[in-house]
Coordinates of C-alpha atoms in Angstrom, one line a residue:
M1 CA -15.9 1.4 -17.5
T2 CA -17.6 -2.2 -16.5
I3 CA -15.1 -4.8 -16.9
R4 CA -16.1 -8.0 -18.4
L5 CA -14.8 -10.9 -16.5
L6 CA -14.7 -14.7 -17.3
I7 CA -14.0 -17.2 -15.0
V8 CA -12.7 -20.6 -15.8
D9 CA -12.3 -23.4 -13.2
D10 CA -13.1 -27.2 -13.1
D11 CA -14.6 -26.8 -9.2
P12 CA -17.8 -25.4 -9.2
L13 CA -17.5 -24.5 -5.5
V14 CA -14.5 -22.4 -6.4
R15 CA -16.7 -20.8 -9.8
A16 CA -19.5 -20.3 -7.4
G17 CA -17.3 -18.4 -4.8
L18 CA -15.3 -16.4 -7.3
T19 CA -18.9 -15.3 -8.3
L20 CA -20.0 -14.5 -5.2
M21 CA -16.9 -12.6 -4.3
L22 CA -16.2 -10.6 -7.3
G23 CA -19.9 -10.0 -8.3
G24 CA -20.2 -7.2 -5.8
A25 CA -17.8 -5.1 -7.1
D26 CA -19.1 -2.2 -8.8
D27 CA -17.0 -2.2 -11.9
L28 CA -16.8 -6.0 -12.6
E29 CA -19.4 -7.9 -14.4
I30 CA -19.3 -11.9 -14.5
V31 CA -20.2 -12.6 -18.2
G32 CA -19.4 -16.4 -18.1
E33 CA -18.2 -19.3 -16.4
G34 CA -16.5 -22.7 -18.0
A35 CA -15.0 -26.0 -16.4
D36 CA -12.2 -26.5 -18.5
G37 CA -9.8 -24.9 -21.1
R38 CA -11.3 -26.4 -24.0
E39 CA -14.2 -24.2 -23.3
V40 CA -12.3 -20.8 -23.6
P41 CA -12.3 -20.0 -27.1
E42 CA -16.1 -20.4 -27.4
L43 CA -17.0 -18.6 -24.3
V44 CA -14.4 -15.8 -25.1
A45 CA -16.1 -15.5 -28.7
L46 CA -19.4 -15.6 -27.0
H47 CA -19.0 -13.2 -24.0
A48 CA -16.3 -10.9 -25.2
P49 CA -14.6 -10.9 -21.7
D50 CA -12.0 -8.0 -20.9
V51 CA -10.2 -10.5 -18.4
V52 CA -10.0 -14.3 -18.4
L53 CA -9.7 -15.6 -14.5
M54 CA -8.0 -19.1 -15.5
D55 CA -7.4 -22.1 -13.2
I56 CA -3.9 -23.9 -14.1
R57 CA -5.2 -27.5 -13.5
M58 CA -8.0 -28.5 -15.6
P59 CA -8.9 -32.2 -16.8
H60 CA -8.9 -32.2 -20.5
V61 CA -7.1 -28.6 -21.4
D62 CA -5.5 -27.0 -18.5
G63 CA -5.3 -23.5 -18.2
L64 CA -1.3 -23.1 -19.5
T65 CA -2.4 -24.6 -22.6
A66 CA -5.7 -22.7 -23.0
T67 CA -3.6 -19.4 -22.4
E68 CA -1.4 -20.0 -24.9
R69 CA -3.9 -20.6 -27.4
L70 CA -5.7 -17.4 -26.3
R71 CA -3.2 -15.1 -26.1
A72 CA -2.0 -16.3 -29.4
L73 CA -5.2 -14.7 -30.6
P74 CA -5.4 -11.0 -32.0
G75 CA -7.6 -8.9 -29.8
A76 CA -7.6 -11.5 -26.9
P77 CA -8.2 -10.5 -23.2
E78 CA -6.0 -10.4 -20.5
V79 CA -5.6 -13.5 -18.2
V80 CA -4.8 -13.7 -14.8
V81 CA -3.9 -17.5 -13.7
L82 CA -5.4 -18.9 -10.7
T83 CA -2.6 -21.4 -8.5
T84 CA -2.2 -22.9 -5.1
F85 CA 1.7 -22.2 -5.6
H86 CA 3.7 -19.0 -5.0
A87 CA 6.6 -19.9 -7.0
D88 CA 5.9 -22.8 -9.9
E89 CA 7.1 -23.4 -13.2
Q90 CA 3.7 -23.7 -14.4
V91 CA 3.1 -20.2 -13.7
L92 CA 6.0 -19.2 -15.2
R93 CA 4.9 -21.1 -18.4
A94 CA 1.7 -19.3 -18.1
L95 CA 3.4 -15.5 -18.1
R96 CA 5.7 -16.4 -20.8
A97 CA 2.4 -17.4 -22.6
G98 CA 1.1 -13.9 -22.1
A99 CA -0.8 -14.0 -18.8
A100 CA -0.8 -10.6 -17.1
G101 CA -0.3 -11.8 -13.8
F102 CA -1.4 -14.4 -11.3
V103 CA -3.4 -14.9 -8.1
L104 CA -3.2 -17.6 -5.3
K105 CA -6.9 -19.2 -4.8
D106 CA -6.7 -18.1 -1.1
T107 CA -6.5 -14.5 -2.1
K108 CA -8.6 -11.9 -0.1
P109 CA -11.5 -11.0 -2.3
A110 CA -10.2 -7.3 -2.5
E111 CA -7.0 -8.2 -3.8
I112 CA -8.4 -10.4 -6.3
V113 CA -10.9 -7.7 -7.6
A114 CA -7.5 -5.2 -7.3
A115 CA -5.5 -7.5 -9.6
V116 CA -8.1 -8.1 -12.1
R117 CA -8.5 -4.1 -12.3
R118 CA -4.9 -3.7 -12.5
V119 CA -4.9 -6.3 -15.5
A120 CA -7.7 -4.4 -17.2
A121 CA -5.8 -1.2 -17.1
G122 CA -2.6 -2.7 -18.8
D123 CA -0.5 -3.3 -15.4
P124 CA 0.7 -6.2 -14.3
A125 CA -1.0 -8.6 -11.6
L126 CA 2.8 -9.1 -10.0
S127 CA 4.1 -7.4 -7.1
P128 CA 8.1 -6.7 -7.4
A129 CA 8.5 -9.4 -4.3
V130 CA 6.6 -11.9 -5.8
T131 CA 8.3 -11.3 -9.7
R132 CA 11.7 -11.8 -7.9
Q133 CA 10.6 -15.3 -6.0
L134 CA 9.6 -16.5 -9.6
M135 CA 12.5 -15.7 -11.7
A136 CA 14.8 -16.6 -9.2
H137 CA 12.7 -20.1 -9.7
V138 CA 14.2 -20.7 -12.7
V139 CA 16.9 -18.3 -14.1
E140 CA 19.4 -19.8 -11.0
R141 CA 19.7 -22.7 -12.8
P142 CA 22.3 -23.8 -14.9
E143 CA 20.2 -25.1 -17.9
Q144 CA 18.9 -21.8 -18.2
Q145 CA 22.2 -20.2 -19.3
P146 CA 21.5 -20.7 -23.0
R147 CA 18.2 -18.8 -22.3
R148 CA 20.2 -16.1 -20.5
A149 CA 22.4 -15.5 -23.7
T150 CA 19.6 -15.5 -26.1
A151 CA 17.9 -12.6 -23.9
A152 CA 20.8 -10.7 -23.6
A153 CA 21.2 -10.6 -27.4
R154 CA 17.6 -9.3 -27.8
L155 CA 17.7 -6.6 -24.9
A156 CA 21.0 -5.5 -27.0
E157 CA 19.0 -4.9 -30.2
L158 CA 17.2 -2.0 -28.1
A159 CA 18.1 1.8 -28.3
D160 CA 19.8 2.8 -25.1
R161 CA 16.4 4.6 -23.5
E162 CA 14.3 1.6 -24.7
R163 CA 17.0 -0.8 -23.0
E164 CA 16.6 1.6 -19.5
V165 CA 13.0 1.4 -19.6
A166 CA 13.0 -2.4 -20.3
V167 CA 15.5 -3.1 -17.3
A168 CA 13.3 -0.6 -15.1
V169 CA 10.2 -2.6 -15.9
G170 CA 12.2 -5.9 -15.0
R171 CA 13.2 -4.4 -11.7
G172 CA 9.4 -4.0 -11.0
R173 CA 9.1 -0.1 -11.7
S174 CA 6.0 1.5 -12.3
N175 CA 5.7 4.0 -15.2
A176 CA 5.7 7.0 -12.8
E177 CA 8.7 5.5 -10.9
I178 CA 10.5 4.8 -14.2
A179 CA 9.8 8.4 -15.2
A180 CA 11.0 9.7 -12.2
E181 CA 14.5 7.8 -12.3
L182 CA 15.3 8.2 -15.9
Y183 CA 13.8 11.9 -16.1
M184 CA 11.2 11.4 -19.0
G185 CA 7.7 11.9 -19.1
I186 CA 5.1 9.4 -18.3
P187 CA 4.0 9.2 -21.7
T188 CA 7.6 8.9 -23.2
V189 CA 7.8 5.9 -20.7
K190 CA 4.6 4.4 -22.0
A191 CA 5.8 4.8 -25.9
H192 CA 8.9 3.3 -25.2
V193 CA 7.0 0.2 -23.4
S194 CA 5.1 -0.1 -26.5
R195 CA 7.9 -0.1 -28.8
I196 CA 9.6 -2.8 -26.9
L197 CA 6.5 -5.1 -27.2
A198 CA 6.2 -4.5 -30.7
K199 CA 9.9 -5.0 -31.5
F200 CA 10.0 -8.3 -29.6
G201 CA 6.3 -9.4 -30.4
L202 CA 5.5 -9.6 -26.4
N203 CA 2.1 -9.5 -25.1
N204 CA 2.5 -7.1 -22.0
R205 CA 5.1 -5.7 -19.2
V206 CA 5.4 -9.2 -17.5
Q207 CA 7.0 -10.7 -20.6
I208 CA 9.5 -7.9 -20.8
A209 CA 10.3 -8.6 -17.2
L210 CA 10.6 -11.9 -17.9
L211 CA 12.9 -11.3 -20.9
V212 CA 15.0 -8.9 -18.3
H213 CA 15.3 -11.4 -15.7
D214 CA 16.4 -14.1 -18.3
A215 CA 19.2 -11.7 -19.3
G216 CA 20.5 -11.0 -15.5
L217 CA 19.5 -7.4 -15.3
S218 CA 16.6 -7.7 -12.9
E219 CA 18.9 -6.9 -9.7
G220 CA 21.3 -4.1 -10.7
E221 CA 23.7 -6.6 -12.3
D222 CA 26.2 -4.8 -14.7
D223 CA 25.3 -4.8 -18.5
V224 CA 25.5 -8.1 -20.3

């Protein structure tokens, strides 16, 4: 299946470079380009991309606002944010808004292609190491304690097996790894993930991971 990709970045050289790098992949089609977040709704309606590669810093409507607006729409494409920072609160805001992952602007072309493919397939473009780094950036701060209590209360609403799956997602496990750890089939894991998303109105696995990290359960802590 060909993955339809929309590139949004205010730097024409970056857009040209990404188009050149990604356009050579047999299963990727660059269907459009944008220079600002305010163009995103029209471009998405016009080109129907599967994935949007979105810069964070743009002059009029930034990539964070554009992501929030886009992911609030039914049938929205997946979003991968572009950034120059490894651990940035703006990246976390984008992930909370529904972005499926992020890539650094100096990432190797093959890795960007792999990230787009993962996101198009429904998997987050975040390694466990990067996930831990991002969460540590905010979860350990005192002002995050009210968020922790709220997240723990939400997770308590889940059935036992759903909660186990959610915590495993938060620890960066793949569906196959979760299935092996919890002695269940991969289709069952997927079904649990789908129910968790539906119960909490979340967009993707990244947001489950954020909820688990907010609750303090990502590093093997005792149940809250």
